[in-house]
């Protein structure tokens, strides 16, 4: 950025996306999707291709495709009695994830650009300290600290990888939301630049982890017939959060840093409660094919809970 400018940064950032787009040609479609759509030949071809690429023999037996009893899912299917609570909770969780993740990214740049490590200083002095009509660039140290906070996503993903199969999806999301909130509130403390960067590093690591846990949980909780619809609806709510967050991370931050920071911490605390209130834990649960099978699974889990 200091030498080449934002255009080259944008170009370099687009290279991984381009590679992925080209690689999609070799990605197989889900065999489960073909089965649920009644396409036996395509499902068998996909399974055979996977077996050949992994040097494994095909399983014995014949692939049986059950008659298709349900049509493809609609948006209204997300709000049937057995899925209504799950959908509402998940949409808020995805909203909170994107709202807080992108808000933290924008807020990190604003905090480093202000040149102060005490949130109250910037707003108390007001326009006398910094004129926001001028564009104040970041220096080399700012870019290095921003790089450190960006690298935080990798340990966040590693932590999520290790705990999601041990404590479950719901508790993983709740735990990471809570840790994010704690370290976001700590940003309000007047401290050194190194400690501020550490707080932002930990907060970004865990909000990234919570995002990935939501990506794992959402396709698992919805049956195949509405899985894409559910994931798309939740992703749409995440975009809403991403659209709103600049008004907090950049506009409100310049009015009251304490208020802006507290909003992110509070939203994720509410998201942690929503994660714990999700009706179904998908850890160890078989993927559901249809809405009716999801309903039967929910009933069996409720009966098991009541019997205990």
Tab-separated table of C-alpha atoms in Angstrom:
chain	number	residue	atom	x	y	z
A	1	UNK	CA	0.000	0.000	0.000
A	2	UNK	CA	2.606	2.671	0.887
A	3	UNK	CA	4.544	1.990	-2.351
A	4	UNK	CA	2.235	0.416	-4.960
A	5	UNK	CA	-1.147	1.792	-3.848
A	6	UNK	CA	-4.571	0.280	-3.307
A	7	UNK	CA	-5.079	-0.776	-6.918
A	8	UNK	CA	-2.228	-3.285	-6.793
A	9	UNK	CA	-3.419	-4.482	-3.387
A	10	UNK	CA	-6.871	-5.130	-4.860
A	11	UNK	CA	-5.372	-6.941	-7.846
A	12	UNK	CA	-3.220	-9.213	-5.680
A	13	UNK	CA	-6.195	-9.928	-3.412
A	14	UNK	CA	-8.255	-11.080	-6.401
A	15	UNK	CA	-5.726	-13.752	-7.452
A	16	UNK	CA	-6.878	-16.434	-4.926
A	17	UNK	CA	-10.505	-15.873	-5.967
A	18	UNK	CA	-9.550	-16.288	-9.623
A	19	UNK	CA	-7.702	-19.538	-8.853
A	20	UNK	CA	-10.748	-20.849	-6.988
A	21	UNK	CA	-13.079	-19.904	-9.841
A	22	UNK	CA	-10.904	-21.846	-12.305
A	23	UNK	CA	-10.643	-24.812	-9.915
A	24	UNK	CA	-14.441	-25.103	-9.635
A	25	UNK	CA	-14.391	-26.974	-12.942
A	26	UNK	CA	-12.848	-29.970	-11.174
A	27	UNK	CA	-15.076	-29.868	-8.089
A	28	UNK	CA	-17.663	-32.684	-8.067
A	29	UNK	CA	-21.312	-32.016	-7.313
A	30	UNK	CA	-22.667	-33.539	-4.104
A	31	UNK	CA	-23.714	-37.172	-4.572
A	32	UNK	CA	-26.301	-36.653	-1.851
A	33	UNK	CA	-27.812	-33.817	-3.876
A	34	UNK	CA	-28.038	-36.034	-6.970
A	35	UNK	CA	-29.695	-38.783	-4.919
A	36	UNK	CA	-32.313	-36.492	-3.429
A	37	UNK	CA	-33.072	-35.193	-6.951
A	38	UNK	CA	-33.497	-38.751	-8.264
A	39	UNK	CA	-30.404	-38.631	-10.501
A	40	UNK	CA	-28.914	-42.073	-9.879
A	41	UNK	CA	-26.437	-42.103	-12.755
A	42	UNK	CA	-24.876	-38.771	-11.771
A	43	UNK	CA	-24.667	-39.803	-8.103
A	44	UNK	CA	-22.925	-43.075	-9.038
A	45	UNK	CA	-20.487	-41.243	-11.347
A	46	UNK	CA	-19.595	-38.791	-8.576
A	47	UNK	CA	-18.970	-41.584	-6.052
A	48	UNK	CA	-16.873	-43.509	-8.575
A	49	UNK	CA	-14.785	-40.442	-9.355
A	50	UNK	CA	-14.144	-39.812	-5.648
A	51	UNK	CA	-13.119	-43.471	-5.153
A	52	UNK	CA	-10.697	-43.386	-8.101
A	53	UNK	CA	-9.091	-40.103	-7.027
A	54	UNK	CA	-8.521	-41.483	-3.507
A	55	UNK	CA	-7.345	-44.929	-4.707
A	56	UNK	CA	-10.191	-46.622	-2.850
A	57	UNK	CA	-12.577	-49.344	-4.052
A	58	UNK	CA	-16.254	-48.576	-4.519
A	59	UNK	CA	-18.449	-49.829	-1.654
A	60	UNK	CA	-20.184	-53.141	-2.269
A	61	UNK	CA	-23.865	-53.134	-3.117
A	62	UNK	CA	-26.123	-51.164	-5.392
A	63	UNK	CA	-26.925	-47.493	-5.191
A	64	UNK	CA	-30.627	-47.192	-4.481
A	65	UNK	CA	-32.392	-43.927	-5.146
A	66	UNK	CA	-35.570	-43.420	-3.168
A	67	UNK	CA	-38.533	-41.873	-4.975
A	68	UNK	CA	-38.503	-38.095	-4.695
A	69	UNK	CA	-41.324	-37.196	-2.319
A	70	UNK	CA	-40.529	-33.530	-1.727
A	71	UNK	CA	-40.024	-30.624	-4.057
A	72	UNK	CA	-37.074	-28.307	-3.841
A	73	UNK	CA	-37.181	-26.053	-0.834
A	74	UNK	CA	-38.578	-22.542	-0.741
A	75	UNK	CA	-37.759	-19.620	1.512
A	76	UNK	CA	-41.026	-20.142	3.403
A	77	UNK	CA	-39.862	-23.673	4.331
A	78	UNK	CA	-37.314	-22.115	6.681
A	79	UNK	CA	-40.144	-20.952	8.920
A	80	UNK	CA	-42.094	-24.162	9.339
A	81	UNK	CA	-42.881	-24.962	13.002
A	82	UNK	CA	-39.915	-27.340	13.358
A	83	UNK	CA	-37.392	-24.913	11.793
A	84	UNK	CA	-38.732	-21.478	12.723
A	85	UNK	CA	-36.684	-20.982	15.894
A	86	UNK	CA	-33.539	-22.390	14.297
A	87	UNK	CA	-33.833	-20.089	11.267
A	88	UNK	CA	-34.454	-16.932	13.304
A	89	UNK	CA	-31.561	-17.681	15.668
A	90	UNK	CA	-29.189	-18.534	12.826
A	91	UNK	CA	-30.043	-15.430	10.839
A	92	UNK	CA	-29.235	-13.272	13.846
A	93	UNK	CA	-26.007	-15.222	14.480
A	94	UNK	CA	-24.886	-14.676	10.886
A	95	UNK	CA	-25.876	-11.010	11.116
A	96	UNK	CA	-23.842	-10.634	14.328
A	97	UNK	CA	-20.866	-12.448	12.794
A	98	UNK	CA	-20.602	-10.212	9.735
A	99	UNK	CA	-21.555	-7.055	11.641
A	100	UNK	CA	-18.818	-7.670	14.233
A	101	UNK	CA	-16.164	-9.117	11.922
A	102	UNK	CA	-16.226	-6.330	9.340
A	103	UNK	CA	-16.814	-3.776	12.076
A	104	UNK	CA	-13.653	-4.887	13.851
A	105	UNK	CA	-11.679	-4.688	10.595
A	106	UNK	CA	-12.874	-1.138	9.915
A	107	UNK	CA	-12.537	-0.096	13.548
A	108	UNK	CA	-8.942	-1.372	13.696
A	109	UNK	CA	-7.956	0.910	10.828
A	110	UNK	CA	-9.761	3.870	12.434
A	111	UNK	CA	-8.062	3.303	15.805
A	112	UNK	CA	-4.607	3.023	14.248
A	113	UNK	CA	-5.251	6.041	12.038
A	114	UNK	CA	-6.229	8.186	15.023
A	115	UNK	CA	-2.749	7.698	16.480
A	116	UNK	CA	-4.032	7.298	20.046
A	117	UNK	CA	-4.332	4.224	22.274
A	118	UNK	CA	-6.849	5.842	24.625
A	119	UNK	CA	-10.369	5.830	23.096
A	120	UNK	CA	-11.532	8.895	25.031
A	121	UNK	CA	-8.783	11.219	23.797
A	122	UNK	CA	-9.956	11.429	20.210
A	123	UNK	CA	-13.565	12.327	20.956
A	124	UNK	CA	-12.797	14.712	23.822
A	125	UNK	CA	-10.491	16.851	21.754
A	126	UNK	CA	-12.875	16.676	18.785
A	127	UNK	CA	-11.969	18.586	15.658
A	128	UNK	CA	-9.032	20.305	17.366
A	129	UNK	CA	-7.072	17.050	17.410
A	130	UNK	CA	-7.992	15.592	14.027
A	131	UNK	CA	-9.851	16.894	11.017
A	132	UNK	CA	-11.776	14.079	9.343
A	133	UNK	CA	-12.322	16.053	6.149
A	134	UNK	CA	-8.673	15.350	5.343
A	135	UNK	CA	-7.388	11.894	4.459
A	136	UNK	CA	-4.675	10.943	6.901
A	137	UNK	CA	-2.596	8.056	5.615
A	138	UNK	CA	-1.276	5.107	7.572
A	139	UNK	CA	2.425	4.715	8.199
A	140	UNK	CA	4.554	1.571	7.967
A	141	UNK	CA	4.009	0.644	11.632
A	142	UNK	CA	0.244	0.892	11.132
A	143	UNK	CA	0.392	-1.531	8.210
A	144	UNK	CA	2.525	-3.961	10.212
A	145	UNK	CA	0.043	-3.905	13.100
A	146	UNK	CA	-2.835	-4.351	10.654
A	147	UNK	CA	-1.024	-7.351	9.207
A	148	UNK	CA	-0.738	-8.864	12.694
A	149	UNK	CA	-4.450	-8.477	13.321
A	150	UNK	CA	-5.178	-10.073	9.922
A	151	UNK	CA	-2.928	-13.052	10.664
A	152	UNK	CA	-5.064	-13.642	13.765
A	153	UNK	CA	-7.638	-15.415	11.603
A	154	UNK	CA	-5.354	-18.443	11.212
A	155	UNK	CA	-5.053	-19.313	14.938
A	156	UNK	CA	-8.769	-18.594	15.242
A	157	UNK	CA	-9.517	-21.253	12.645
A	158	UNK	CA	-7.127	-23.708	14.310
A	159	UNK	CA	-8.813	-23.242	17.698
A	160	UNK	CA	-12.221	-23.776	16.110
A	161	UNK	CA	-10.965	-26.916	14.364
A	162	UNK	CA	-9.852	-28.467	17.648
A	163	UNK	CA	-12.817	-27.582	19.861
A	164	UNK	CA	-15.792	-27.896	17.506
A	165	UNK	CA	-15.771	-31.709	17.620
A	166	UNK	CA	-15.134	-31.790	21.360
A	167	UNK	CA	-17.670	-29.378	22.822
A	168	UNK	CA	-20.085	-29.168	19.884
A	169	UNK	CA	-21.082	-26.495	17.402
A	170	UNK	CA	-23.396	-24.488	19.642
A	171	UNK	CA	-20.938	-24.188	22.542
A	172	UNK	CA	-18.091	-23.377	20.143
A	173	UNK	CA	-19.999	-20.432	18.672
A	174	UNK	CA	-21.101	-19.239	22.122
A	175	UNK	CA	-17.586	-19.496	23.586
A	176	UNK	CA	-15.996	-17.624	20.710
A	177	UNK	CA	-18.647	-14.901	20.770
A	178	UNK	CA	-18.049	-14.407	24.508
A	179	UNK	CA	-14.258	-14.215	24.139
A	180	UNK	CA	-14.662	-11.756	21.271
A	181	UNK	CA	-16.915	-9.579	23.441
A	182	UNK	CA	-14.465	-9.620	26.363
A	183	UNK	CA	-11.502	-8.493	24.262
A	184	UNK	CA	-13.628	-5.960	22.388
A	185	UNK	CA	-14.643	-4.341	25.686
A	186	UNK	CA	-10.947	-4.343	26.700
A	187	UNK	CA	-10.228	-2.064	23.723
A	188	UNK	CA	-11.921	0.690	25.773
A	189	UNK	CA	-8.994	0.622	28.218
A	190	UNK	CA	-6.245	3.236	27.849
A	191	UNK	CA	-3.116	1.174	27.191
A	192	UNK	CA	-0.054	0.854	24.954
A	193	UNK	CA	-0.135	0.266	21.216
A	194	UNK	CA	1.207	-3.273	21.643
A	195	UNK	CA	-1.522	-4.240	24.124
A	196	UNK	CA	-4.199	-2.643	21.926
A	197	UNK	CA	-2.954	-4.702	18.979
A	198	UNK	CA	-3.055	-7.828	21.171
A	199	UNK	CA	-6.690	-7.147	22.149
A	200	UNK	CA	-7.640	-6.655	18.501
A	201	UNK	CA	-5.651	-9.770	17.526
A	202	UNK	CA	-7.536	-12.026	19.956
A	203	UNK	CA	-10.909	-10.472	19.138
A	204	UNK	CA	-10.410	-10.994	15.409
A	205	UNK	CA	-9.210	-14.559	15.913
A	206	UNK	CA	-12.348	-15.570	17.762
A	207	UNK	CA	-14.883	-13.722	15.605
A	208	UNK	CA	-13.321	-15.468	12.597
A	209	UNK	CA	-13.655	-18.769	14.428
A	210	UNK	CA	-17.297	-18.080	15.284
A	211	UNK	CA	-17.965	-17.309	11.617
A	212	UNK	CA	-16.496	-20.654	10.549
A	213	UNK	CA	-18.424	-22.534	13.239
A	214	UNK	CA	-21.623	-21.007	11.841
A	215	UNK	CA	-20.581	-22.165	8.378
A	216	UNK	CA	-20.243	-25.709	9.748
A	217	UNK	CA	-23.476	-25.721	11.744
A	218	UNK	CA	-25.830	-24.166	9.181
A	219	UNK	CA	-25.528	-26.788	6.382
A	220	UNK	CA	-25.685	-29.549	8.989
A	221	UNK	CA	-28.902	-28.399	10.648
A	222	UNK	CA	-30.961	-27.953	7.457
A	223	UNK	CA	-32.196	-30.952	5.449
A	224	UNK	CA	-30.875	-31.432	1.922
A	225	UNK	CA	-34.032	-30.120	0.265
A	226	UNK	CA	-33.625	-26.646	1.817
A	227	UNK	CA	-29.943	-26.633	2.732
A	228	UNK	CA	-28.920	-24.203	0.001
A	229	UNK	CA	-31.921	-21.977	0.739
A	230	UNK	CA	-31.085	-21.881	4.455
A	231	UNK	CA	-27.418	-21.149	3.894
A	232	UNK	CA	-28.261	-18.478	1.330
A	233	UNK	CA	-30.788	-16.779	3.622
A	234	UNK	CA	-28.304	-16.708	6.494
A	235	UNK	CA	-25.579	-15.392	4.201
A	236	UNK	CA	-27.991	-12.686	3.062
A	237	UNK	CA	-28.493	-11.590	6.667
A	238	UNK	CA	-24.714	-11.483	7.039
A	239	UNK	CA	-24.555	-9.041	4.102
A	240	UNK	CA	-27.084	-6.839	5.896
A	241	UNK	CA	-24.777	-6.759	8.914
A	242	UNK	CA	-21.824	-5.894	6.677
A	243	UNK	CA	-23.783	-3.016	5.122
A	244	UNK	CA	-24.784	-1.541	8.490
A	245	UNK	CA	-21.470	-1.894	10.310
A	246	UNK	CA	-19.599	1.058	8.683
A	247	UNK	CA	-22.105	3.439	10.274
A	248	UNK	CA	-20.927	2.166	13.666
A	249	UNK	CA	-17.233	1.466	13.031
A	250	UNK	CA	-16.549	4.707	11.169
A	251	UNK	CA	-19.370	7.206	11.760
A	252	UNK	CA	-20.374	6.492	15.354
A	253	UNK	CA	-16.764	5.785	16.351
A	254	UNK	CA	-15.910	9.427	15.684
A	255	UNK	CA	-18.741	10.569	17.935
A	256	UNK	CA	-18.201	8.136	20.812
A	257	UNK	CA	-15.620	5.378	20.658
A	258	UNK	CA	-16.887	3.836	23.884
A	259	UNK	CA	-20.411	3.547	22.483
A	260	UNK	CA	-19.280	2.065	19.160
A	261	UNK	CA	-17.010	-0.493	20.809
A	262	UNK	CA	-19.712	-1.425	23.332
A	263	UNK	CA	-22.237	-2.077	20.554
A	264	UNK	CA	-20.016	-4.768	19.025
A	265	UNK	CA	-19.389	-6.409	22.378
A	266	UNK	CA	-23.080	-6.378	23.286
A	267	UNK	CA	-24.280	-7.736	19.935
A	268	UNK	CA	-21.951	-10.723	20.237
A	269	UNK	CA	-23.019	-11.418	23.821
A	270	UNK	CA	-26.602	-11.637	22.544
A	271	UNK	CA	-25.370	-13.873	19.699
A	272	UNK	CA	-23.742	-16.186	22.272
A	273	UNK	CA	-27.103	-16.578	24.013
A	274	UNK	CA	-28.773	-17.226	20.638
A	275	UNK	CA	-26.208	-19.943	19.848
A	276	UNK	CA	-26.928	-21.727	23.126
A	277	UNK	CA	-30.685	-21.470	22.476
A	278	UNK	CA	-30.486	-23.260	19.125
A	279	UNK	CA	-32.803	-26.295	19.398
A	280	UNK	CA	-30.501	-28.849	17.748
A	281	UNK	CA	-26.835	-29.758	18.304
A	282	UNK	CA	-25.523	-31.243	15.052
A	283	UNK	CA	-22.361	-32.801	16.480
A	284	UNK	CA	-22.437	-36.502	15.600
A	285	UNK	CA	-25.846	-36.200	13.917
A	286	UNK	CA	-26.457	-37.673	10.479
A	287	UNK	CA	-27.255	-35.225	7.701
A	288	UNK	CA	-31.004	-35.008	7.173
A	289	UNK	CA	-32.433	-35.627	3.703
A	290	UNK	CA	-35.881	-34.056	3.944
A	291	UNK	CA	-37.869	-31.783	6.218
A	292	UNK	CA	-39.890	-34.759	7.455
A	293	UNK	CA	-36.737	-36.593	8.539
A	294	UNK	CA	-35.580	-33.433	10.321
A	295	UNK	CA	-38.922	-33.298	12.136
A	296	UNK	CA	-38.633	-36.957	13.199
A	297	UNK	CA	-35.063	-36.388	14.411
A	298	UNK	CA	-36.155	-33.359	16.468
A	299	UNK	CA	-38.987	-35.382	18.021
A	300	UNK	CA	-36.659	-38.250	18.941
A	301	UNK	CA	-34.179	-35.856	20.547
A	302	UNK	CA	-36.965	-34.206	22.516
A	303	UNK	CA	-38.178	-37.622	23.720
A	304	UNK	CA	-34.639	-38.600	24.738
A	305	UNK	CA	-34.252	-35.349	26.678
A	306	UNK	CA	-37.586	-35.765	28.464
A	307	UNK	CA	-36.798	-39.385	29.379
A	308	UNK	CA	-33.559	-38.301	31.006
